């Protein structure tokens, strides 16, 4: 009987011991889970606190959220947060913190593009068109950048790649419309909202360049050179399209052949016809460019109604005559009264939304995406230097951070982003 009682006591003691061990294990596990949950919550909070230090000027001017700092700055802040939260906590032993900002630098085209996309979700080309203002001729002219440090620290430094008129012309020849050409380029909406061009203004704040769209397209450090180069590209495109129209228009093609035959009968007739057609296209293109710079529209593919210049202007002009030999000039003078020409169209009733901006947008859409983004970043950096901080550098700004803290010999990792 005594043996049975002794055995029961031992069993009860073992059971109680097991229960105590289980309870202690449960308490330890609960404590670890509590610490883990607390660490995860706090590390997220600290990351959000650092993100909240975004540059308000950068956000208000360009809609870009980014905080200034490097790994050392972030580590110092996180270390302060950790010590403040874990000091005098016997159950928590904080030992280390580290961070990584490399993949979040705003000097990366992909990170900059992420911020651009977030701001442009609710914008469209049509809504932004209504917010522009036509420039006055006496408004501020841009500058040329001569500071080597400014040039060397631009995001696009040493990155050269451009687009061609030929590529855009081939797309138009395939029947692609403005909407087709620009549909896959979301950055265009951002360009329309935050940057100015030679003809239209949307941002009234001080800018280094007058011709910002043109800078994105051309990338030179001289404002006037950017405008002239962009204007030349539009000229070359319009001239090619106008010349193509002349060859497709049966009446005008036959008429130019008749005039060429009167001036240079024989083997030189075709060469003179080409000279007539090229000169005619050139004169029409000069007219088109004048209209675009006045804020008017020029239809992409011309028709009889939208063609403005006449053949008289061509054959009586110095541009055409300078390309003729003395014999051909004499024959032109002799046959001038016998040459019948046709007038250009009035343009009345021709509705056209293809203004200066849309021609630039088509060129911008055919650029390398990285080059386009890098030059947009150049403008942001240069204007922020001009308006606020002389030492502003996108490479020192971040749109997120990765970091880890070590507590109780366990590492807690976190990634946060705007």
mmCIF file of C-alpha atoms in Angstrom:
data_model
loop_
_atom_site.group_PDB
_atom_site.id
_atom_site.type_symbol
_atom_site.label_atom_id
_atom_site.label_comp_id
_atom_site.label_asym_id
_atom_site.label_seq_id
_atom_site.Cartn_x
_atom_site.Cartn_y
_atom_site.Cartn_z
ATOM 1 C CA UNK A 1 0.000 0.000 0.000
ATOM 2 C CA UNK A 2 2.815 2.346 0.939
ATOM 3 C CA UNK A 3 4.571 1.464 -2.317
ATOM 4 C CA UNK A 4 1.458 2.419 -4.295
ATOM 5 C CA UNK A 5 1.234 5.742 -2.492
ATOM 6 C CA UNK A 6 4.913 6.403 -3.186
ATOM 7 C CA UNK A 7 4.476 5.608 -6.866
ATOM 8 C CA UNK A 8 1.487 7.955 -7.091
ATOM 9 C CA UNK A 9 3.458 10.749 -5.467
ATOM 10 C CA UNK A 10 6.307 10.274 -7.930
ATOM 11 C CA UNK A 11 3.882 10.352 -10.885
ATOM 12 C CA UNK A 12 2.228 13.507 -9.591
ATOM 13 C CA UNK A 13 5.628 15.107 -9.057
ATOM 14 C CA UNK A 14 6.721 14.202 -12.586
ATOM 15 C CA UNK A 15 3.445 15.538 -13.987
ATOM 16 C CA UNK A 16 3.818 18.804 -12.090
ATOM 17 C CA UNK A 17 7.428 19.109 -13.222
ATOM 18 C CA UNK A 18 6.378 18.555 -16.840
ATOM 19 C CA UNK A 19 3.610 21.135 -16.479
ATOM 20 C CA UNK A 20 6.043 23.659 -15.026
ATOM 21 C CA UNK A 21 8.500 23.043 -17.880
ATOM 22 C CA UNK A 22 5.696 23.429 -20.427
ATOM 23 C CA UNK A 23 4.477 26.618 -18.796
ATOM 24 C CA UNK A 24 7.993 28.045 -18.727
ATOM 25 C CA UNK A 25 8.503 27.072 -22.381
ATOM 26 C CA UNK A 26 5.163 28.642 -23.252
ATOM 27 C CA UNK A 27 6.148 31.820 -21.427
ATOM 28 C CA UNK A 28 9.503 31.897 -23.240
ATOM 29 C CA UNK A 29 7.885 31.307 -26.632
ATOM 30 C CA UNK A 30 5.249 33.946 -25.899
ATOM 31 C CA UNK A 31 7.979 36.369 -24.882
ATOM 32 C CA UNK A 32 9.919 35.689 -28.102
ATOM 33 C CA UNK A 33 6.775 36.087 -30.187
ATOM 34 C CA UNK A 34 5.981 39.304 -28.370
ATOM 35 C CA UNK A 35 9.500 40.624 -28.939
ATOM 36 C CA UNK A 36 9.356 39.543 -32.584
ATOM 37 C CA UNK A 37 6.032 41.287 -33.132
ATOM 38 C CA UNK A 38 7.271 44.368 -31.338
ATOM 39 C CA UNK A 39 10.508 44.445 -33.358
ATOM 40 C CA UNK A 40 8.658 44.018 -36.658
ATOM 41 C CA UNK A 41 6.206 46.780 -35.774
ATOM 42 C CA UNK A 42 8.907 49.136 -34.538
ATOM 43 C CA UNK A 43 11.256 48.567 -37.482
ATOM 44 C CA UNK A 44 8.398 49.327 -39.877
ATOM 45 C CA UNK A 45 7.544 52.454 -37.902
ATOM 46 C CA UNK A 46 11.147 53.652 -37.924
ATOM 47 C CA UNK A 47 11.386 53.129 -41.682
ATOM 48 C CA UNK A 48 8.190 55.134 -42.184
ATOM 49 C CA UNK A 49 9.620 57.845 -39.945
ATOM 50 C CA UNK A 50 12.671 58.140 -42.202
ATOM 51 C CA UNK A 51 10.457 58.189 -45.316
ATOM 52 C CA UNK A 52 8.456 61.031 -43.757
ATOM 53 C CA UNK A 53 11.550 63.235 -44.052
ATOM 54 C CA UNK A 54 10.991 63.654 -47.810
ATOM 55 C CA UNK A 55 12.048 66.917 -49.443
ATOM 56 C CA UNK A 56 8.924 69.103 -49.602
ATOM 57 C CA UNK A 57 10.361 71.358 -52.327
ATOM 58 C CA UNK A 58 11.112 68.388 -54.562
ATOM 59 C CA UNK A 59 7.590 67.088 -54.010
ATOM 60 C CA UNK A 60 5.788 70.408 -54.534
ATOM 61 C CA UNK A 61 7.754 71.290 -57.681
ATOM 62 C CA UNK A 62 7.991 67.882 -59.370
ATOM 63 C CA UNK A 63 5.776 65.454 -57.455
ATOM 64 C CA UNK A 64 8.824 63.344 -56.542
ATOM 65 C CA UNK A 65 9.048 61.879 -53.042
ATOM 66 C CA UNK A 66 12.600 61.340 -51.844
ATOM 67 C CA UNK A 67 14.564 61.797 -48.625
ATOM 68 C CA UNK A 68 18.135 63.026 -48.467
ATOM 69 C CA UNK A 69 20.825 60.868 -46.895
ATOM 70 C CA UNK A 70 23.273 57.984 -47.133
ATOM 71 C CA UNK A 71 23.678 54.703 -45.236
ATOM 72 C CA UNK A 72 25.626 56.389 -42.449
ATOM 73 C CA UNK A 73 22.846 58.936 -41.884
ATOM 74 C CA UNK A 74 20.163 56.243 -41.876
ATOM 75 C CA UNK A 75 22.151 53.973 -39.535
ATOM 76 C CA UNK A 76 22.593 56.826 -37.083
ATOM 77 C CA UNK A 77 18.850 57.534 -37.012
ATOM 78 C CA UNK A 78 17.899 53.878 -36.689
ATOM 79 C CA UNK A 79 20.433 53.433 -33.899
ATOM 80 C CA UNK A 80 18.845 56.298 -31.959
ATOM 81 C CA UNK A 81 15.377 54.841 -32.466
ATOM 82 C CA UNK A 82 16.545 51.407 -31.269
ATOM 83 C CA UNK A 83 18.276 52.718 -28.165
ATOM 84 C CA UNK A 84 15.302 54.885 -27.277
ATOM 85 C CA UNK A 85 12.881 51.950 -27.634
ATOM 86 C CA UNK A 86 14.958 49.175 -26.061
ATOM 87 C CA UNK A 87 16.873 50.907 -23.274
ATOM 88 C CA UNK A 88 16.170 49.496 -19.811
ATOM 89 C CA UNK A 89 14.510 46.436 -21.330
ATOM 90 C CA UNK A 90 16.075 43.396 -19.626
ATOM 91 C CA UNK A 91 14.426 40.958 -22.025
ATOM 92 C CA UNK A 92 15.630 42.805 -25.126
ATOM 93 C CA UNK A 93 19.268 43.105 -26.104
ATOM 94 C CA UNK A 94 19.834 45.358 -29.130
ATOM 95 C CA UNK A 95 23.279 44.928 -30.695
ATOM 96 C CA UNK A 96 23.437 46.178 -34.298
ATOM 97 C CA UNK A 97 21.756 48.053 -37.170
ATOM 98 C CA UNK A 98 22.621 48.278 -40.870
ATOM 99 C CA UNK A 99 20.974 49.774 -43.968
ATOM 100 C CA UNK A 100 21.253 49.673 -47.757
ATOM 101 C CA UNK A 101 20.127 52.515 -50.050
ATOM 102 C CA UNK A 102 21.791 51.601 -53.352
ATOM 103 C CA UNK A 103 18.712 50.131 -55.023
ATOM 104 C CA UNK A 104 16.562 53.122 -53.996
ATOM 105 C CA UNK A 105 18.668 56.011 -55.302
ATOM 106 C CA UNK A 106 16.661 58.550 -57.332
ATOM 107 C CA UNK A 107 19.617 58.782 -59.712
ATOM 108 C CA UNK A 108 18.435 55.414 -61.063
ATOM 109 C CA UNK A 109 16.106 55.831 -64.077
ATOM 110 C CA UNK A 110 13.913 52.981 -62.831
ATOM 111 C CA UNK A 111 13.404 54.549 -59.399
ATOM 112 C CA UNK A 112 12.741 57.960 -60.919
ATOM 113 C CA UNK A 113 10.279 56.328 -63.323
ATOM 114 C CA UNK A 114 8.451 54.690 -60.400
ATOM 115 C CA UNK A 115 7.873 58.096 -58.837
ATOM 116 C CA UNK A 116 6.792 59.564 -62.183
ATOM 117 C CA UNK A 117 4.269 56.772 -62.719
ATOM 118 C CA UNK A 118 2.721 57.301 -59.277
ATOM 119 C CA UNK A 119 2.126 60.995 -59.960
ATOM 120 C CA UNK A 120 0.691 60.465 -63.433
ATOM 121 C CA UNK A 121 -1.997 57.887 -62.644
ATOM 122 C CA UNK A 122 -4.805 60.449 -62.807
ATOM 123 C CA UNK A 123 -3.396 62.718 -65.532
ATOM 124 C CA UNK A 124 -3.854 62.659 -69.291
ATOM 125 C CA UNK A 125 -2.493 64.564 -72.273
ATOM 126 C CA UNK A 126 -5.901 66.130 -72.978
ATOM 127 C CA UNK A 127 -6.360 67.530 -69.459
ATOM 128 C CA UNK A 128 -2.825 68.933 -69.346
ATOM 129 C CA UNK A 129 -3.211 70.644 -72.717
ATOM 130 C CA UNK A 130 -5.768 73.006 -71.193
ATOM 131 C CA UNK A 131 -3.315 74.163 -68.510
ATOM 132 C CA UNK A 132 -0.659 75.577 -70.814
ATOM 133 C CA UNK A 133 0.023 79.210 -71.658
ATOM 134 C CA UNK A 134 1.383 80.568 -74.944
ATOM 135 C CA UNK A 135 4.785 82.210 -74.542
ATOM 136 C CA UNK A 136 5.431 85.853 -75.334
ATOM 137 C CA UNK A 137 8.363 86.730 -77.590
ATOM 138 C CA UNK A 138 9.993 88.909 -74.942
ATOM 139 C CA UNK A 139 10.035 86.225 -72.257
ATOM 140 C CA UNK A 140 13.197 84.912 -70.600
ATOM 141 C CA UNK A 141 15.744 83.133 -72.780
ATOM 142 C CA UNK A 142 17.597 80.176 -71.313
ATOM 143 C CA UNK A 143 21.287 79.862 -70.620
ATOM 144 C CA UNK A 144 24.308 77.796 -71.518
ATOM 145 C CA UNK A 145 25.810 75.622 -68.773
ATOM 146 C CA UNK A 146 29.536 76.229 -68.419
ATOM 147 C CA UNK A 147 30.131 74.922 -64.891
ATOM 148 C CA UNK A 148 32.036 71.640 -65.280
ATOM 149 C CA UNK A 149 30.916 70.346 -61.900
ATOM 150 C CA UNK A 150 27.250 70.868 -62.786
ATOM 151 C CA UNK A 151 27.747 69.076 -66.110
ATOM 152 C CA UNK A 152 29.717 66.178 -64.624
ATOM 153 C CA UNK A 153 27.128 65.515 -61.906
ATOM 154 C CA UNK A 154 24.118 65.465 -64.234
ATOM 155 C CA UNK A 155 22.373 62.062 -64.242
ATOM 156 C CA UNK A 156 22.758 61.803 -68.030
ATOM 157 C CA UNK A 157 26.498 62.558 -68.026
ATOM 158 C CA UNK A 158 28.404 60.215 -70.385
ATOM 159 C CA UNK A 159 25.143 58.684 -71.624
ATOM 160 C CA UNK A 160 24.669 59.555 -75.291
ATOM 161 C CA UNK A 161 21.956 58.176 -77.479
ATOM 162 C CA UNK A 162 19.467 59.918 -79.722
ATOM 163 C CA UNK A 163 16.504 59.273 -81.964
ATOM 164 C CA UNK A 164 16.188 59.775 -85.706
ATOM 165 C CA UNK A 165 13.793 61.581 -88.022
ATOM 166 C CA UNK A 166 13.889 58.515 -90.252
ATOM 167 C CA UNK A 167 12.428 56.278 -87.526
ATOM 168 C CA UNK A 168 9.515 58.641 -86.901
ATOM 169 C CA UNK A 169 8.909 59.159 -90.615
ATOM 170 C CA UNK A 170 8.705 55.395 -91.157
ATOM 171 C CA UNK A 171 6.063 55.087 -88.425
ATOM 172 C CA UNK A 172 3.960 57.798 -90.039
ATOM 173 C CA UNK A 173 4.396 56.156 -93.441
ATOM 174 C CA UNK A 174 2.927 52.963 -91.961
ATOM 175 C CA UNK A 175 -0.231 54.889 -91.140
ATOM 176 C CA UNK A 176 0.439 55.322 -87.413
ATOM 177 C CA UNK A 177 -1.372 58.272 -85.837
ATOM 178 C CA UNK A 178 -0.121 60.569 -83.081
ATOM 179 C CA UNK A 179 -2.028 58.456 -80.548
ATOM 180 C CA UNK A 180 -0.463 55.248 -81.907
ATOM 181 C CA UNK A 181 3.060 56.652 -81.736
ATOM 182 C CA UNK A 182 2.789 58.065 -78.212
ATOM 183 C CA UNK A 183 0.466 55.512 -76.562
ATOM 184 C CA UNK A 184 3.203 53.470 -74.830
ATOM 185 C CA UNK A 185 5.102 56.389 -73.334
ATOM 186 C CA UNK A 186 3.771 57.344 -69.892
ATOM 187 C CA UNK A 187 6.596 59.807 -69.216
ATOM 188 C CA UNK A 188 5.133 62.161 -71.842
ATOM 189 C CA UNK A 189 2.309 63.100 -69.482
ATOM 190 C CA UNK A 190 4.849 63.982 -66.783
ATOM 191 C CA UNK A 191 6.826 66.074 -69.281
ATOM 192 C CA UNK A 192 3.654 67.949 -70.224
ATOM 193 C CA UNK A 193 2.806 68.672 -66.579
ATOM 194 C CA UNK A 194 6.166 69.750 -65.193
ATOM 195 C CA UNK A 195 8.315 71.078 -68.052
ATOM 196 C CA UNK A 196 8.103 73.983 -70.515
ATOM 197 C CA UNK A 197 8.996 74.326 -74.183
ATOM 198 C CA UNK A 198 9.698 77.171 -76.576
ATOM 199 C CA UNK A 199 6.043 77.768 -77.437
ATOM 200 C CA UNK A 200 4.099 76.883 -74.280
ATOM 201 C CA UNK A 201 4.555 77.322 -70.508
ATOM 202 C CA UNK A 202 2.963 75.332 -67.671
ATOM 203 C CA UNK A 203 5.377 75.846 -64.798
ATOM 204 C CA UNK A 204 5.646 79.528 -63.841
ATOM 205 C CA UNK A 205 8.628 78.951 -61.543
ATOM 206 C CA UNK A 206 12.168 79.919 -62.464
ATOM 207 C CA UNK A 207 13.907 77.437 -64.777
ATOM 208 C CA UNK A 208 17.470 77.241 -66.036
ATOM 209 C CA UNK A 209 16.370 76.456 -69.595
ATOM 210 C CA UNK A 210 13.524 78.010 -71.544
ATOM 211 C CA UNK A 211 13.440 75.038 -73.920
ATOM 212 C CA UNK A 212 13.072 72.101 -71.531
ATOM 213 C CA UNK A 213 11.262 69.700 -73.861
ATOM 214 C CA UNK A 214 13.888 70.483 -76.450
ATOM 215 C CA UNK A 215 16.640 69.694 -73.927
ATOM 216 C CA UNK A 216 15.109 66.272 -73.241
ATOM 217 C CA UNK A 217 15.083 65.615 -76.981
ATOM 218 C CA UNK A 218 18.536 67.003 -77.877
ATOM 219 C CA UNK A 219 20.539 67.025 -74.624
ATOM 220 C CA UNK A 220 22.954 69.894 -75.331
ATOM 221 C CA UNK A 221 24.152 72.231 -72.565
ATOM 222 C CA UNK A 222 23.153 75.302 -74.632
ATOM 223 C CA UNK A 223 19.475 76.300 -74.576
ATOM 224 C CA UNK A 224 19.448 77.935 -78.017
ATOM 225 C CA UNK A 225 21.216 74.981 -79.613
ATOM 226 C CA UNK A 226 18.585 72.648 -78.199
ATOM 227 C CA UNK A 227 15.797 74.762 -79.688
ATOM 228 C CA UNK A 228 17.486 75.076 -83.080
ATOM 229 C CA UNK A 229 18.205 71.344 -83.248
ATOM 230 C CA UNK A 230 14.646 70.426 -82.247
ATOM 231 C CA UNK A 231 13.277 72.886 -84.789
ATOM 232 C CA UNK A 232 15.501 71.356 -87.459
ATOM 233 C CA UNK A 233 14.162 67.876 -86.703
ATOM 234 C CA UNK A 234 10.600 69.074 -87.098
ATOM 235 C CA UNK A 235 11.650 70.806 -90.319
ATOM 236 C CA UNK A 236 13.238 67.637 -91.722
ATOM 237 C CA UNK A 237 10.176 65.570 -90.832
ATOM 238 C CA UNK A 238 7.733 68.040 -92.349
ATOM 239 C CA UNK A 239 9.893 68.475 -95.460
ATOM 240 C CA UNK A 240 10.001 64.706 -96.013
ATOM 241 C CA UNK A 241 6.235 64.411 -95.544
ATOM 242 C CA UNK A 242 5.553 67.383 -97.826
ATOM 243 C CA UNK A 243 7.812 65.977 -100.533
ATOM 244 C CA UNK A 244 6.096 62.601 -100.234
ATOM 245 C CA UNK A 245 2.727 64.320 -100.675
ATOM 246 C CA UNK A 246 3.903 66.067 -103.856
ATOM 247 C CA UNK A 247 4.937 62.732 -105.353
ATOM 248 C CA UNK A 248 1.604 61.180 -104.401
ATOM 249 C CA UNK A 249 -0.497 64.053 -105.791
ATOM 250 C CA UNK A 250 -0.957 63.245 -109.487
ATOM 251 C CA UNK A 251 -1.906 66.781 -110.541
ATOM 252 C CA UNK A 252 1.054 68.461 -108.853
ATOM 253 C CA UNK A 253 3.489 65.785 -110.013
ATOM 254 C CA UNK A 254 2.407 66.133 -113.665
ATOM 255 C CA UNK A 255 2.472 69.914 -113.419
ATOM 256 C CA UNK A 256 6.032 69.968 -112.095
ATOM 257 C CA UNK A 257 7.058 67.594 -114.876
ATOM 258 C CA UNK A 258 5.537 69.935 -117.472
ATOM 259 C CA UNK A 259 7.381 72.917 -116.012
ATOM 260 C CA UNK A 260 10.633 70.945 -115.898
ATOM 261 C CA UNK A 261 10.201 69.936 -119.545
ATOM 262 C CA UNK A 262 9.740 73.578 -120.539
ATOM 263 C CA UNK A 263 12.879 74.629 -118.688
ATOM 264 C CA UNK A 264 15.195 71.689 -119.423
ATOM 265 C CA UNK A 265 13.961 69.387 -122.177
ATOM 266 C CA UNK A 266 16.017 66.253 -122.465
ATOM 267 C CA UNK A 267 17.927 64.169 -119.916
ATOM 268 C CA UNK A 268 18.020 66.929 -117.279
ATOM 269 C CA UNK A 269 14.242 67.189 -117.129
ATOM 270 C CA UNK A 270 13.860 64.715 -114.228
ATOM 271 C CA UNK A 271 16.570 66.482 -112.207
ATOM 272 C CA UNK A 272 14.850 69.835 -112.693
ATOM 273 C CA UNK A 273 11.502 68.300 -111.728
ATOM 274 C CA UNK A 274 13.049 67.027 -108.496
ATOM 275 C CA UNK A 275 14.499 70.491 -107.855
ATOM 276 C CA UNK A 276 11.051 72.036 -108.351
ATOM 277 C CA UNK A 277 9.372 69.553 -106.041
ATOM 278 C CA UNK A 278 12.035 69.793 -103.355
ATOM 279 C CA UNK A 279 11.917 73.611 -103.469
ATOM 280 C CA UNK A 280 8.131 73.528 -103.282
ATOM 281 C CA UNK A 281 8.245 71.164 -100.306
ATOM 282 C CA UNK A 282 10.878 73.416 -98.698
ATOM 283 C CA UNK A 283 8.732 76.538 -99.049
ATOM 284 C CA UNK A 284 5.688 74.713 -97.678
ATOM 285 C CA UNK A 285 7.782 73.420 -94.772
ATOM 286 C CA UNK A 286 8.985 76.927 -93.898
ATOM 287 C CA UNK A 287 5.351 78.012 -93.801
ATOM 288 C CA UNK A 288 4.446 75.014 -91.623
ATOM 289 C CA UNK A 289 7.211 75.781 -89.139
ATOM 290 C CA UNK A 290 6.137 79.416 -88.870
ATOM 291 C CA UNK A 291 2.605 78.278 -88.057
ATOM 292 C CA UNK A 292 3.791 75.804 -85.426
ATOM 293 C CA UNK A 293 5.887 78.442 -83.650
ATOM 294 C CA UNK A 294 2.822 80.719 -83.596
ATOM 295 C CA UNK A 295 0.891 78.037 -81.744
ATOM 296 C CA UNK A 296 -1.099 76.906 -84.776
ATOM 297 C CA UNK A 297 -1.559 73.323 -85.928
ATOM 298 C CA UNK A 298 -0.142 71.660 -89.037
ATOM 299 C CA UNK A 299 -1.767 68.474 -90.259
ATOM 300 C CA UNK A 300 0.559 65.483 -90.325
ATOM 301 C CA UNK A 301 -0.258 64.262 -93.846
ATOM 302 C CA UNK A 302 -1.178 67.063 -96.252
ATOM 303 C CA UNK A 303 -4.174 67.167 -98.608
ATOM 304 C CA UNK A 304 -5.199 69.575 -101.376
ATOM 305 C CA UNK A 305 -7.137 71.633 -98.849
ATOM 306 C CA UNK A 306 -4.320 71.805 -96.303
ATOM 307 C CA UNK A 307 -1.554 72.627 -98.828
ATOM 308 C CA UNK A 308 -0.916 76.378 -98.648
ATOM 309 C CA UNK A 309 1.825 77.431 -101.090
ATOM 310 C CA UNK A 310 1.566 77.685 -104.885
ATOM 311 C CA UNK A 311 3.918 76.812 -107.723
ATOM 312 C CA UNK A 312 4.350 80.465 -108.753
ATOM 313 C CA UNK A 313 6.136 81.081 -105.473
ATOM 314 C CA UNK A 314 8.521 78.257 -106.331
ATOM 315 C CA UNK A 315 9.522 79.068 -109.901
ATOM 316 C CA UNK A 316 9.728 82.823 -109.254
ATOM 317 C CA UNK A 317 11.821 82.425 -106.116
ATOM 318 C CA UNK A 318 15.585 82.713 -105.773
ATOM 319 C CA UNK A 319 15.907 79.324 -104.049
ATOM 320 C CA UNK A 320 14.773 77.493 -107.172
ATOM 321 C CA UNK A 321 16.596 79.742 -109.646
ATOM 322 C CA UNK A 322 19.886 79.360 -107.778
ATOM 323 C CA UNK A 323 19.798 75.652 -108.607
ATOM 324 C CA UNK A 324 19.489 76.238 -112.375
ATOM 325 C CA UNK A 325 22.202 76.731 -114.960
ATOM 326 C CA UNK A 326 22.368 79.995 -116.912
ATOM 327 C CA UNK A 327 20.834 78.288 -119.938
ATOM 328 C CA UNK A 328 17.942 76.946 -117.856
ATOM 329 C CA UNK A 329 17.368 80.357 -116.287
ATOM 330 C CA UNK A 330 17.150 81.943 -119.733
ATOM 331 C CA UNK A 331 14.703 79.295 -120.912
ATOM 332 C CA UNK A 332 12.610 79.824 -117.760
ATOM 333 C CA UNK A 333 12.412 83.558 -118.490
ATOM 334 C CA UNK A 334 11.400 82.868 -122.080
ATOM 335 C CA UNK A 335 8.733 80.303 -121.182
ATOM 336 C CA UNK A 336 7.469 81.905 -117.961
ATOM 337 C CA UNK A 337 4.274 83.331 -119.451
ATOM 338 C CA UNK A 338 3.434 79.981 -121.034
ATOM 339 C CA UNK A 339 3.777 78.033 -117.794
ATOM 340 C CA UNK A 340 0.465 77.377 -116.075
ATOM 341 C CA UNK A 341 0.574 76.811 -112.333
ATOM 342 C CA UNK A 342 -1.946 75.959 -109.634
ATOM 343 C CA UNK A 343 -2.673 77.771 -106.420
ATOM 344 C CA UNK A 344 -2.170 76.272 -103.003
ATOM 345 C CA UNK A 345 -5.091 75.287 -100.822
ATOM 346 C CA UNK A 346 -6.599 77.785 -98.430
ATOM 347 C CA UNK A 347 -6.551 75.485 -95.441
ATOM 348 C CA UNK A 348 -10.146 76.512 -94.725
ATOM 349 C CA UNK A 349 -12.150 73.758 -93.085
ATOM 350 C CA UNK A 350 -9.067 71.725 -92.218
ATOM 351 C CA UNK A 351 -9.150 70.917 -88.509
ATOM 352 C CA UNK A 352 -5.789 70.009 -87.011
ATOM 353 C CA UNK A 353 -4.624 69.302 -83.467
ATOM 354 C CA UNK A 354 -0.998 68.642 -84.468
ATOM 355 C CA UNK A 355 0.691 71.647 -82.887
ATOM 356 C CA UNK A 356 4.332 72.246 -81.917
ATOM 357 C CA UNK A 357 3.990 70.230 -78.713
ATOM 358 C CA UNK A 358 2.604 67.172 -80.443
ATOM 359 C CA UNK A 359 5.437 67.128 -82.972
ATOM 360 C CA UNK A 360 7.930 67.220 -80.091
ATOM 361 C CA UNK A 361 5.989 64.535 -78.218
ATOM 362 C CA UNK A 362 6.262 62.210 -81.214
ATOM 363 C CA UNK A 363 10.031 62.675 -81.294
ATOM 364 C CA UNK A 364 10.268 62.227 -77.521
ATOM 365 C CA UNK A 365 8.301 58.984 -77.708
ATOM 366 C CA UNK A 366 10.823 57.472 -80.146
ATOM 367 C CA UNK A 367 13.780 58.139 -77.845
ATOM 368 C CA UNK A 368 15.547 55.565 -75.730
ATOM 369 C CA UNK A 369 13.534 55.389 -72.505
ATOM 370 C CA UNK A 370 16.623 55.639 -70.299
ATOM 371 C CA UNK A 371 17.928 58.708 -72.130
ATOM 372 C CA UNK A 372 14.534 60.387 -71.903
ATOM 373 C CA UNK A 373 14.313 59.699 -68.158
ATOM 374 C CA UNK A 374 17.915 60.751 -67.487
ATOM 375 C CA UNK A 375 17.419 64.102 -69.213
ATOM 376 C CA UNK A 376 14.185 64.659 -67.297
ATOM 377 C CA UNK A 377 16.234 64.002 -64.167
ATOM 378 C CA UNK A 378 18.827 66.520 -65.395
ATOM 379 C CA UNK A 379 16.158 69.227 -65.546
ATOM 380 C CA UNK A 380 14.861 68.398 -62.077
ATOM 381 C CA UNK A 381 18.385 68.533 -60.651
ATOM 382 C CA UNK A 382 19.355 71.771 -62.418
ATOM 383 C CA UNK A 383 16.159 73.588 -61.455
ATOM 384 C CA UNK A 384 16.354 72.425 -57.835
ATOM 385 C CA UNK A 385 19.909 73.805 -57.733
ATOM 386 C CA UNK A 386 18.670 77.076 -59.208
ATOM 387 C CA UNK A 387 15.656 77.448 -56.909
ATOM 388 C CA UNK A 388 16.709 75.986 -53.562
ATOM 389 C CA UNK A 389 20.042 74.194 -53.013
ATOM 390 C CA UNK A 390 23.245 74.854 -54.916
ATOM 391 C CA UNK A 391 24.524 71.373 -54.036
ATOM 392 C CA UNK A 392 21.330 69.449 -54.898
ATOM 393 C CA UNK A 393 22.125 66.014 -56.352
ATOM 394 C CA UNK A 394 19.541 63.318 -57.123
ATOM 395 C CA UNK A 395 22.188 60.697 -56.323
ATOM 396 C CA UNK A 396 21.859 61.734 -52.665
ATOM 397 C CA UNK A 397 18.078 61.207 -52.561
ATOM 398 C CA UNK A 398 16.191 57.938 -52.094
ATOM 399 C CA UNK A 399 12.635 56.716 -52.606
ATOM 400 C CA UNK A 400 12.984 53.862 -50.108
ATOM 401 C CA UNK A 401 15.397 51.937 -47.896
ATOM 402 C CA UNK A 402 16.352 48.402 -46.874
ATOM 403 C CA UNK A 403 17.598 47.867 -43.316
ATOM 404 C CA UNK A 404 18.000 45.309 -40.536
ATOM 405 C CA UNK A 405 18.343 45.402 -36.751
ATOM 406 C CA UNK A 406 19.798 42.687 -34.527
ATOM 407 C CA UNK A 407 17.896 42.006 -31.291
ATOM 408 C CA UNK A 408 18.599 39.036 -29.010
ATOM 409 C CA UNK A 409 20.991 37.674 -31.646
ATOM 410 C CA UNK A 410 18.171 37.609 -34.221
ATOM 411 C CA UNK A 411 18.132 39.824 -37.302
ATOM 412 C CA UNK A 412 14.927 41.606 -38.340
ATOM 413 C CA UNK A 413 14.932 42.797 -41.968
ATOM 414 C CA UNK A 414 12.630 45.398 -43.500
ATOM 415 C CA UNK A 415 12.148 47.129 -46.886
ATOM 416 C CA UNK A 416 10.017 50.268 -47.133
ATOM 417 C CA UNK A 417 9.272 52.512 -50.077
ATOM 418 C CA UNK A 418 7.063 55.473 -50.939
#
